[in-house]
PDB file of C-alpha atoms in Angstrom:
ATOM      1  CA  MET A   1      79.874 157.493  70.991  1.00  0.00           C
ATOM      2  CA  VAL A   2      83.731 156.506  71.034  1.00  0.00           C
ATOM      3  CA  HIS A   3      84.027 152.609  71.124  1.00  0.00           C
ATOM      4  CA  MET A   4      87.284 151.858  73.083  1.00  0.00           C
ATOM      5  CA  LYS A   5      89.063 148.591  71.379  1.00  0.00           C
ATOM      6  CA  ARG A   6      88.967 145.992  73.694  1.00  0.00           C
ATOM      7  CA  THR A   7      92.739 145.138  74.980  1.00  0.00           C
ATOM      8  CA  GLY A   8      93.650 141.761  76.241  1.00  0.00           C
ATOM      9  CA  TRP A   9      96.912 139.869  77.823  1.00  0.00           C
ATOM     10  CA  LEU A  10      98.178 136.815  76.624  1.00  0.00           C
ATOM     11  CA  VAL A  11     100.576 135.662  79.705  1.00  0.00           C
ATOM     12  CA  VAL A  12     102.714 133.245  79.257  1.00  0.00           C
ATOM     13  CA  ASN A  13     106.001 131.877  80.465  1.00  0.00           C
ATOM     14  CA  GLY A  14     108.783 133.949  79.435  1.00  0.00           C
ATOM     15  CA  PHE A  15     111.526 131.023  80.324  1.00  0.00           C
ATOM     16  CA  LEU A  16     109.926 128.743  77.575  1.00  0.00           C
ATOM     17  CA  THR A  17     111.031 130.403  74.474  1.00  0.00           C
ATOM     18  CA  ALA A  18     111.021 126.877  72.221  1.00  0.00           C
ATOM     19  CA  GLU A  19     109.154 127.477  68.794  1.00  0.00           C
ATOM     20  CA  LYS A  20     106.691 125.346  69.703  1.00  0.00           C
ATOM     21  CA  TYR A  21     105.533 127.905  72.159  1.00  0.00           C
ATOM     22  CA  GLN A  22     106.126 131.173  69.791  1.00  0.00           C
ATOM     23  CA  ASN A  23     103.573 129.108  67.647  1.00  0.00           C
ATOM     24  CA  LEU A  24     101.024 128.888  69.532  1.00  0.00           C
ATOM     25  CA  TYR A  25     101.136 132.480  71.541  1.00  0.00           C
ATOM     26  CA  THR A  26     100.847 133.496  67.314  1.00  0.00           C
ATOM     27  CA  MET A  27      97.937 131.748  66.533  1.00  0.00           C
ATOM     28  CA  LEU A  28      96.388 133.273  69.389  1.00  0.00           C
ATOM     29  CA  LYS A  29      97.316 136.855  69.169  1.00  0.00           C
ATOM     30  CA  ASN A  30      96.232 136.388  65.533  1.00  0.00           C
ATOM     31  CA  ALA A  31      92.699 134.871  66.358  1.00  0.00           C
ATOM     32  CA  ALA A  32      92.135 138.315  68.442  1.00  0.00           C
ATOM     33  CA  LYS A  33      93.447 140.074  65.676  1.00  0.00           C
ATOM     34  CA  LYS A  34      90.480 138.356  63.438  1.00  0.00           C
ATOM     35  CA  ARG A  35      88.232 139.913  65.450  1.00  0.00           C
ATOM     36  CA  GLY A  36      89.555 143.496  66.175  1.00  0.00           C
ATOM     37  CA  VAL A  37      90.788 143.047  70.019  1.00  0.00           C
ATOM     38  CA  SER A  38      94.309 144.065  70.851  1.00  0.00           C
ATOM     39  CA  LEU A  39      96.083 140.556  72.446  1.00  0.00           C
ATOM     40  CA  VAL A  40      99.519 142.020  74.072  1.00  0.00           C
ATOM     41  CA  CYS A  41     101.974 139.027  74.992  1.00  0.00           C
ATOM     42  CA  LYS A  42     102.719 139.530  78.347  1.00  0.00           C
ATOM     43  CA  ARG A  43     105.859 137.354  80.036  1.00  0.00           C
ATOM     44  CA  ALA A  44     105.065 136.234  83.860  1.00  0.00           C
ATOM     45  CA  ASP A  45     108.459 137.591  84.493  1.00  0.00           C
ATOM     46  CA  GLU A  46     108.027 141.172  83.351  1.00  0.00           C
ATOM     47  CA  LEU A  47     104.805 141.275  85.766  1.00  0.00           C
ATOM     48  CA  VAL A  48     107.215 141.168  88.785  1.00  0.00           C
ATOM     49  CA  CYS A  49     106.245 144.060  91.704  1.00  0.00           C
ATOM     50  CA  ALA A  50     105.217 143.985  95.635  1.00  0.00           C
ATOM     51  CA  VAL A  51     102.294 142.380  96.873  1.00  0.00           C
ATOM     52  CA  GLY A  52      99.714 145.281  97.132  1.00  0.00           C
ATOM     53  CA  GLU A  53     101.218 146.898  94.404  1.00  0.00           C
ATOM     54  CA  GLU A  54      99.488 145.197  91.363  1.00  0.00           C
ATOM     55  CA  ARG A  55      97.198 148.086  90.155  1.00  0.00           C
ATOM     56  CA  ALA A  56      99.707 150.291  89.962  1.00  0.00           C
ATOM     57  CA  ALA A  57     102.517 148.367  88.293  1.00  0.00           C
ATOM     58  CA  PHE A  58     100.045 146.851  86.393  1.00  0.00           C
ATOM     59  CA  ALA A  59      98.356 149.645  84.813  1.00  0.00           C
ATOM     60  CA  PRO A  60      96.872 149.847  82.395  1.00  0.00           C
ATOM     61  CA  LEU A  61      94.561 146.864  82.711  1.00  0.00           C
ATOM     62  CA  PRO A  62      93.748 144.926  80.431  1.00  0.00           C
ATOM     63  CA  ASP A  63      89.922 143.765  80.087  1.00  0.00           C
ATOM     64  CA  PHE A  64      90.938 140.078  79.845  1.00  0.00           C
ATOM     65  CA  CYS A  65      93.478 137.617  80.649  1.00  0.00           C
ATOM     66  CA  VAL A  66      94.238 134.367  78.510  1.00  0.00           C
ATOM     67  CA  PHE A  67      96.238 133.066  81.259  1.00  0.00           C
ATOM     68  CA  TRP A  68      98.980 130.339  79.437  1.00  0.00           C
ATOM     69  CA  ASP A  69     101.002 129.731  82.071  1.00  0.00           C
ATOM     70  CA  LYS A  70     101.085 127.983  85.190  1.00  0.00           C
ATOM     71  CA  ASP A  71     102.127 130.604  87.693  1.00  0.00           C
ATOM     72  CA  VAL A  72      99.064 130.305  89.729  1.00  0.00           C
ATOM     73  CA  SER A  73     100.105 133.000  91.992  1.00  0.00           C
ATOM     74  CA  LEU A  74     100.064 135.574  89.381  1.00  0.00           C
ATOM     75  CA  ALA A  75      96.814 134.242  88.035  1.00  0.00           C
ATOM     76  CA  GLN A  76      95.218 134.890  91.473  1.00  0.00           C
ATOM     77  CA  ARG A  77      96.758 138.148  91.863  1.00  0.00           C
ATOM     78  CA  LEU A  78      94.981 139.259  88.303  1.00  0.00           C
ATOM     79  CA  GLU A  79      92.594 137.865  88.876  1.00  0.00           C
ATOM     80  CA  ASP A  80      91.985 140.172  92.611  1.00  0.00           C
ATOM     81  CA  LEU A  81      92.393 143.135  90.675  1.00  0.00           C
ATOM     82  CA  GLY A  82      89.149 142.193  89.318  1.00  0.00           C
ATOM     83  CA  ILE A  83      90.505 140.913  85.759  1.00  0.00           C
ATOM     84  CA  PRO A  84      88.639 137.975  84.072  1.00  0.00           C
ATOM     85  CA  VAL A  85      91.503 134.929  83.570  1.00  0.00           C
ATOM     86  CA  PHE A  86      90.689 132.565  80.745  1.00  0.00           C
ATOM     87  CA  ASN A  87      91.404 129.542  82.977  1.00  0.00           C
ATOM     88  CA  GLY A  88      91.040 130.888  86.179  1.00  0.00           C
ATOM     89  CA  ALA A  89      94.047 130.578  89.223  1.00  0.00           C
ATOM     90  CA  GLU A  90      91.760 127.779  90.877  1.00  0.00           C
ATOM     91  CA  ALA A  91      91.384 125.516  87.611  1.00  0.00           C
ATOM     92  CA  VAL A  92      95.107 125.649  86.632  1.00  0.00           C
ATOM     93  CA  ALA A  93      95.910 124.929  89.949  1.00  0.00           C
ATOM     94  CA  VAL A  94      94.238 122.047  89.848  1.00  0.00           C
ATOM     95  CA  CYS A  95      95.616 120.783  86.495  1.00  0.00           C
ATOM     96  CA  ASP A  96      99.042 121.450  87.323  1.00  0.00           C
ATOM     97  CA  ASN A  97      98.895 119.081  90.444  1.00  0.00           C
ATOM     98  CA  LYS A  98      98.012 115.457  89.273  1.00  0.00           C
ATOM     99  CA  ILE A  99      97.019 114.177  92.732  1.00  0.00           C
ATOM    100  CA  ARG A 100      94.815 117.570  93.173  1.00  0.00           C
ATOM    101  CA  THR A 101      93.344 116.482  89.270  1.00  0.00           C
ATOM    102  CA  ALA A 102      92.332 112.712  90.485  1.00  0.00           C
ATOM    103  CA  GLN A 103      91.268 113.980  93.881  1.00  0.00           C
ATOM    104  CA  LYS A 104      89.013 116.770  91.837  1.00  0.00           C
ATOM    105  CA  LEU A 105      87.879 114.294  89.158  1.00  0.00           C
ATOM    106  CA  THR A 106      87.340 111.330  91.761  1.00  0.00           C
ATOM    107  CA  MET A 107      85.245 113.486  93.722  1.00  0.00           C
ATOM    108  CA  HIS A 108      82.669 114.338  90.731  1.00  0.00           C
ATOM    109  CA  ASN A 109      82.681 111.093  89.794  1.00  0.00           C
ATOM    110  CA  VAL A 110      84.593 110.984  86.682  1.00  0.00           C
ATOM    111  CA  LYS A 111      86.602 107.831  86.005  1.00  0.00           C
ATOM    112  CA  THR A 112      90.148 107.360  85.763  1.00  0.00           C
ATOM    113  CA  PRO A 113      92.761 104.907  86.554  1.00  0.00           C
ATOM    114  CA  LYS A 114      92.856 104.502  90.714  1.00  0.00           C
ATOM    115  CA  THR A 115      95.501 106.908  92.168  1.00  0.00           C
ATOM    116  CA  ILE A 116      97.538 106.682  95.262  1.00  0.00           C
ATOM    117  CA  PRO A 117      99.209 109.844  96.248  1.00  0.00           C
ATOM    118  CA  ALA A 118     102.871 108.946  97.892  1.00  0.00           C
ATOM    119  CA  PRO A 119     103.140 110.258 101.699  1.00  0.00           C
ATOM    120  CA  MET A 120     105.319 113.435 101.957  1.00  0.00           C
ATOM    121  CA  THR A 121     109.127 113.690 102.541  1.00  0.00           C
ATOM    122  CA  PHE A 122     111.620 116.390 102.755  1.00  0.00           C
ATOM    123  CA  GLU A 123     114.882 117.756 100.969  1.00  0.00           C
ATOM    124  CA  ASN A 124     117.971 115.754 102.262  1.00  0.00           C
ATOM    125  CA  VAL A 125     115.471 113.286 104.416  1.00  0.00           C
ATOM    126  CA  GLY A 126     113.835 111.284 101.185  1.00  0.00           C
ATOM    127  CA  TYR A 127     112.636 107.973 101.714  1.00  0.00           C
ATOM    128  CA  GLY A 128     113.909 106.207 104.810  1.00  0.00           C
ATOM    129  CA  ASP A 129     111.465 103.640 104.323  1.00  0.00           C
ATOM    130  CA  CYS A 130     109.558 102.413 101.756  1.00  0.00           C
ATOM    131  CA  ALA A 131     106.774 100.544 103.048  1.00  0.00           C
ATOM    132  CA  PHE A 132     104.006 102.586 101.779  1.00  0.00           C
ATOM    133  CA  LEU A 133     104.816 101.398  98.569  1.00  0.00           C
ATOM    134  CA  ARG A 134     103.552  97.778  99.700  1.00  0.00           C
ATOM    135  CA  ALA A 135     100.189  99.015  99.825  1.00  0.00           C
ATOM    136  CA  ALA A 136     100.367 100.450  96.723  1.00  0.00           C
ATOM    137  CA  GLU A 137     101.482  96.888  95.554  1.00  0.00           C
ATOM    138  CA  LYS A 138      98.128  95.478  96.948  1.00  0.00           C
ATOM    139  CA  GLU A 139      95.952  98.092  95.166  1.00  0.00           C
ATOM    140  CA  LEU A 140      97.576  98.538  92.013  1.00  0.00           C
ATOM    141  CA  GLY A 141      99.918  95.813  91.036  1.00  0.00           C
ATOM    142  CA  TYR A 142     102.578  95.519  88.186  1.00  0.00           C
ATOM    143  CA  PRO A 143     102.942  97.459  85.928  1.00  0.00           C
ATOM    144  CA  MET A 144     102.518 100.370  88.098  1.00  0.00           C
ATOM    145  CA  ILE A 145     102.577 103.992  86.722  1.00  0.00           C
ATOM    146  CA  ILE A 146     104.772 106.175  88.721  1.00  0.00           C
ATOM    147  CA  LYS A 147     103.454 110.446  88.431  1.00  0.00           C
ATOM    148  CA  GLU A 148     105.519 113.157  89.810  1.00  0.00           C
ATOM    149  CA  ALA A 149     102.477 115.616  90.869  1.00  0.00           C
ATOM    150  CA  TYR A 150     104.094 118.386  88.470  1.00  0.00           C
ATOM    151  CA  GLY A 151     105.238 118.021  84.939  1.00  0.00           C
ATOM    152  CA  SER A 152     104.490 118.243  81.365  1.00  0.00           C
ATOM    153  CA  PHE A 153     104.820 116.397  77.967  1.00  0.00           C
ATOM    154  CA  GLY A 154     105.277 112.873  79.889  1.00  0.00           C
ATOM    155  CA  ALA A 155     108.766 113.676  80.483  1.00  0.00           C
ATOM    156  CA  GLN A 156     108.054 113.117  84.573  1.00  0.00           C
ATOM    157  CA  VAL A 157     105.849 109.745  83.966  1.00  0.00           C
ATOM    158  CA  TYR A 158     107.686 106.306  84.553  1.00  0.00           C
ATOM    159  CA  LEU A 159     106.498 102.533  84.034  1.00  0.00           C
ATOM    160  CA  ALA A 160     107.365 100.352  87.153  1.00  0.00           C
ATOM    161  CA  GLU A 161     107.317  96.623  86.337  1.00  0.00           C
ATOM    162  CA  LYS A 162     107.949  95.497  89.521  1.00  0.00           C
ATOM    163  CA  ARG A 163     109.449  96.356  92.778  1.00  0.00           C
ATOM    164  CA  ASP A 164     112.977  97.405  92.314  1.00  0.00           C
ATOM    165  CA  GLY A 165     112.048  99.704  89.176  1.00  0.00           C
ATOM    166  CA  ALA A 166     109.412 101.231  91.385  1.00  0.00           C
ATOM    167  CA  LEU A 167     112.395 102.050  93.944  1.00  0.00           C
ATOM    168  CA  ALA A 168     114.616 102.950  91.712  1.00  0.00           C
ATOM    169  CA  VAL A 169     111.904 105.896  90.248  1.00  0.00           C
ATOM    170  CA  ILE A 170     111.047 106.725  93.594  1.00  0.00           C
ATOM    171  CA  GLN A 171     114.976 107.288  94.871  1.00  0.00           C
ATOM    172  CA  LYS A 172     115.200 109.352  91.143  1.00  0.00           C
ATOM    173  CA  ILE A 173     112.051 111.351  91.930  1.00  0.00           C
ATOM    174  CA  GLY A 174     113.365 112.216  95.476  1.00  0.00           C
ATOM    175  CA  HIS A 175     111.855 114.471  97.849  1.00  0.00           C
ATOM    176  CA  LYS A 176     109.266 115.889  94.741  1.00  0.00           C
ATOM    177  CA  PRO A 177     105.567 114.797  95.099  1.00  0.00           C
ATOM    178  CA  PHE A 178     104.384 111.973  93.309  1.00  0.00           C
ATOM    179  CA  LEU A 179     101.633 109.236  93.009  1.00  0.00           C
ATOM    180  CA  MET A 180     101.154 105.913  91.952  1.00  0.00           C
ATOM    181  CA  GLN A 181      98.770 104.706  89.408  1.00  0.00           C
ATOM    182  CA  GLU A 182      97.176 101.926  88.052  1.00  0.00           C
ATOM    183  CA  PHE A 183      98.207 101.003  84.537  1.00  0.00           C
ATOM    184  CA  ILE A 184      95.521 100.900  82.202  1.00  0.00           C
ATOM    185  CA  ALA A 185      97.252  98.084  79.683  1.00  0.00           C
ATOM    186  CA  GLU A 186      94.641  98.683  76.904  1.00  0.00           C
ATOM    187  CA  SER A 187      95.635 101.708  76.468  1.00  0.00           C
ATOM    188  CA  ARG A 188      99.488 100.948  76.574  1.00  0.00           C
ATOM    189  CA  GLY A 189     101.155 103.353  73.961  1.00  0.00           C
ATOM    190  CA  GLN A 190      98.170 105.654  73.183  1.00  0.00           C
ATOM    191  CA  ASP A 191      95.170 107.523  74.428  1.00  0.00           C
ATOM    192  CA  ILE A 192      92.826 110.168  72.953  1.00  0.00           C
ATOM    193  CA  ARG A 193      93.661 114.346  73.228  1.00  0.00           C
ATOM    194  CA  VAL A 194      90.269 115.708  73.522  1.00  0.00           C
ATOM    195  CA  ASN A 195      90.390 119.505  72.911  1.00  0.00           C
ATOM    196  CA  VAL A 196      87.415 121.213  74.683  1.00  0.00           C
ATOM    197  CA  VAL A 197      86.423 125.051  74.655  1.00  0.00           C
ATOM    198  CA  GLY A 198      82.963 126.208  76.840  1.00  0.00           C
ATOM    199  CA  ASP A 199      81.176 122.378  77.444  1.00  0.00           C
ATOM    200  CA  LYS A 200      81.635 121.525  74.032  1.00  0.00           C
ATOM    201  CA  VAL A 201      84.075 119.030  71.735  1.00  0.00           C
ATOM    202  CA  VAL A 202      86.029 121.099  68.993  1.00  0.00           C
ATOM    203  CA  CYS A 203      88.206 118.535  68.273  1.00  0.00           C
ATOM    204  CA  ALA A 204      90.046 115.238  68.830  1.00  0.00           C
ATOM    205  CA  MET A 205      93.098 113.269  68.237  1.00  0.00           C
ATOM    206  CA  ARG A 206      94.183 109.453  68.991  1.00  0.00           C
ATOM    207  CA  ARG A 207      98.083 110.035  70.007  1.00  0.00           C
ATOM    208  CA  PHE A 208      99.741 106.545  69.413  1.00  0.00           C
ATOM    209  CA  ASN A 209     103.226 104.747  69.967  1.00  0.00           C
ATOM    210  CA  ASP A 210     104.815 101.738  69.376  1.00  0.00           C
ATOM    211  CA  ASN A 211     107.781 102.431  70.995  1.00  0.00           C
ATOM    212  CA  ASP A 212     106.633 103.663  74.543  1.00  0.00           C
ATOM    213  CA  PHE A 213     104.087 103.300  77.255  1.00  0.00           C
ATOM    214  CA  ARG A 214     103.840 107.055  76.621  1.00  0.00           C
ATOM    215  CA  SER A 215     101.980 108.320  73.613  1.00  0.00           C
ATOM    216  CA  ASN A 216     102.398 111.778  73.785  1.00  0.00           C
ATOM    217  CA  VAL A 217     103.770 113.370  70.650  1.00  0.00           C
ATOM    218  CA  SER A 218     106.961 115.165  72.328  1.00  0.00           C
ATOM    219  CA  ALA A 219     107.824 111.475  73.012  1.00  0.00           C
ATOM    220  CA  GLY A 220     108.123 109.794  69.698  1.00  0.00           C
ATOM    221  CA  GLY A 221     104.151 109.607  69.305  1.00  0.00           C
ATOM    222  CA  HIS A 222     102.195 109.723  66.029  1.00  0.00           C
ATOM    223  CA  THR A 223      98.857 111.377  65.583  1.00  0.00           C
ATOM    224  CA  GLN A 224      95.257 110.582  63.319  1.00  0.00           C
ATOM    225  CA  SER A 225      91.861 112.212  63.690  1.00  0.00           C
ATOM    226  CA  ILE A 226      89.231 110.691  65.331  1.00  0.00           C
ATOM    227  CA  ARG A 227      85.606 110.540  66.133  1.00  0.00           C
ATOM    228  CA  LEU A 228      84.649 110.166  69.480  1.00  0.00           C
ATOM    229  CA  THR A 229      82.133 107.479  70.876  1.00  0.00           C
ATOM    230  CA  ALA A 230      79.317 109.666  73.027  1.00  0.00           C
ATOM    231  CA  GLU A 231      81.120 108.092  76.149  1.00  0.00           C
ATOM    232  CA  GLN A 232      84.209 109.446  75.616  1.00  0.00           C
ATOM    233  CA  GLU A 233      83.381 113.118  74.771  1.00  0.00           C
ATOM    234  CA  GLN A 234      81.077 112.997  77.740  1.00  0.00           C
ATOM    235  CA  ILE A 235      83.445 112.104  80.281  1.00  0.00           C
ATOM    236  CA  ALA A 236      86.250 114.520  78.348  1.00  0.00           C
ATOM    237  CA  LEU A 237      82.774 117.463  78.697  1.00  0.00           C
ATOM    238  CA  ALA A 238      83.093 115.699  82.716  1.00  0.00           C
ATOM    239  CA  ALA A 239      86.383 116.295  83.301  1.00  0.00           C
ATOM    240  CA  CYS A 240      86.678 120.012  82.419  1.00  0.00           C
ATOM    241  CA  ARG A 241      83.004 121.070  84.308  1.00  0.00           C
ATOM    242  CA  ALA A 242      84.574 119.020  87.707  1.00  0.00           C
ATOM    243  CA  ILE A 243      87.644 121.162  87.759  1.00  0.00           C
ATOM    244  CA  GLY A 244      85.641 124.668  86.554  1.00  0.00           C
ATOM    245  CA  LEU A 245      87.693 124.854  83.339  1.00  0.00           C
ATOM    246  CA  ASP A 246      86.845 127.356  80.304  1.00  0.00           C
ATOM    247  CA  PHE A 247      89.191 125.267  78.124  1.00  0.00           C
ATOM    248  CA  ALA A 248      91.402 122.507  78.096  1.00  0.00           C
ATOM    249  CA  GLY A 249      92.928 119.405  76.240  1.00  0.00           C
ATOM    250  CA  VAL A 250      91.648 116.142  78.538  1.00  0.00           C
ATOM    251  CA  ASP A 251      93.634 113.216  77.915  1.00  0.00           C
ATOM    252  CA  VAL A 252      91.136 110.101  77.488  1.00  0.00           C
ATOM    253  CA  LEU A 253      92.317 106.794  78.424  1.00  0.00           C
ATOM    254  CA  PHE A 254      91.278 103.300  76.526  1.00  0.00           C
ATOM    255  CA  GLY A 255      89.915 101.215  79.698  1.00  0.00           C
ATOM    256  CA  LYS A 256      88.245  97.576  79.196  1.00  0.00           C
ATOM    257  CA  ASP A 257      85.038  99.073  80.385  1.00  0.00           C
ATOM    258  CA  GLY A 258      85.197 102.426  78.963  1.00  0.00           C
ATOM    259  CA  PRO A 259      86.955 105.584  78.410  1.00  0.00           C
ATOM    260  CA  LEU A 260      88.879 106.922  81.700  1.00  0.00           C
ATOM    261  CA  VAL A 261      90.427 110.272  82.465  1.00  0.00           C
ATOM    262  CA  CYS A 262      94.261 110.511  82.310  1.00  0.00           C
ATOM    263  CA  GLU A 263      95.248 113.702  82.767  1.00  0.00           C
ATOM    264  CA  VAL A 264      93.639 117.839  82.013  1.00  0.00           C
ATOM    265  CA  ASN A 265      95.878 120.499  80.272  1.00  0.00           C
ATOM    266  CA  SER A 266      94.601 124.092  81.340  1.00  0.00           C
ATOM    267  CA  SER A 267      97.022 125.317  78.645  1.00  0.00           C
ATOM    268  CA  PRO A 268      96.816 122.541  75.766  1.00  0.00           C
ATOM    269  CA  HIS A 269      99.627 122.888  73.237  1.00  0.00           C
ATOM    270  CA  PHE A 270      97.306 122.643  70.341  1.00  0.00           C
ATOM    271  CA  LYS A 271      99.770 122.949  67.698  1.00  0.00           C
ATOM    272  CA  SER A 272      99.764 119.134  67.032  1.00  0.00           C
ATOM    273  CA  SER A 273      95.943 118.733  67.016  1.00  0.00           C
ATOM    274  CA  PHE A 274      95.850 121.463  64.123  1.00  0.00           C
ATOM    275  CA  ASP A 275      98.418 119.847  62.065  1.00  0.00           C
ATOM    276  CA  CYS A 276      96.304 116.939  62.708  1.00  0.00           C
ATOM    277  CA  THR A 277      92.850 117.907  62.488  1.00  0.00           C
ATOM    278  CA  GLY A 278      93.495 120.983  60.966  1.00  0.00           C
ATOM    279  CA  VAL A 279      91.261 122.960  63.632  1.00  0.00           C
ATOM    280  CA  ASP A 280      92.518 125.629  65.360  1.00  0.00           C
ATOM    281  CA  LEU A 281      91.866 125.710  69.163  1.00  0.00           C
ATOM    282  CA  SER A 282      92.657 129.200  69.485  1.00  0.00           C
ATOM    283  CA  GLU A 283      89.677 130.880  67.781  1.00  0.00           C
ATOM    284  CA  TYR A 284      87.347 128.711  69.475  1.00  0.00           C
ATOM    285  CA  VAL A 285      88.841 129.900  72.751  1.00  0.00           C
ATOM    286  CA  LEU A 286      89.074 133.568  71.333  1.00  0.00           C
ATOM    287  CA  ALA A 287      85.502 133.635  70.493  1.00  0.00           C
ATOM    288  CA  TYR A 288      84.563 131.844  73.814  1.00  0.00           C
ATOM    289  CA  ILE A 289      86.371 134.683  75.992  1.00  0.00           C
ATOM    290  CA  LEU A 290      85.024 137.357  74.079  1.00  0.00           C
ATOM    291  CA  GLU A 291      81.638 136.415  74.499  1.00  0.00           C
ATOM    292  CA  ARG A 292      82.130 136.680  78.252  1.00  0.00           C
ATOM    293  CA  VAL A 293      83.826 139.988  78.300  1.00  0.00           C
TER     294      VAL A 293
END
């Protein structure tokens, strides 16, 4: 009997070409190669075709797909072809939208900072009346975190110290969806990135920045390996279960009454975790996927 070599696609965003992305893709491909699997990198912009013509256009289809992008519609089209996709379209959609993330976590009783979504507006309309901000002020006070619903690496996250600052941020955001969130003072400039694969914590690191309220490494933060408390580990796992993730990077805050989940990343940039802990997340991701296809 001839055993066919298993093949997979690593779907990535073709417009993100920086070295830090390429390093991740290489690590994932190497992890597959060690296991005798051909993992072919596919740019999402290479998979362009008319709706309904995917089966012929994408042929030959892979045995599975490692989806390292946020193109939810493409993930759904791949799933519709019967391809096992990790992470799946719905989980990617929830993680990509910080409002939906907060809703899903709260629905499943996972503690998160109090979050108030801003009302919707439209391009060329904006917010002529910011009365909704007064309602948020009563609930959240200042300082207040304001986040665009879509964004990465902390670049679309702002700290408003008072009303003038909040109004300036809202004007800057324009018509894009955003949320207002409780500022967790105990976690100013620090959090924990917990990497989870298959309902198990693989590694964790503390991120800290003495010069910014954000801890992101891309914003100048530093890292150190950390041993999680049972409570920190359980809340990270609960967040992944709530959203339905196969693997994720969960950002956990230090709250005065215990840990809270800040954000959940469906395609975590784990190179900084590798540099800090020596743990290669790609090895765990590929092992997990290959047990299921």
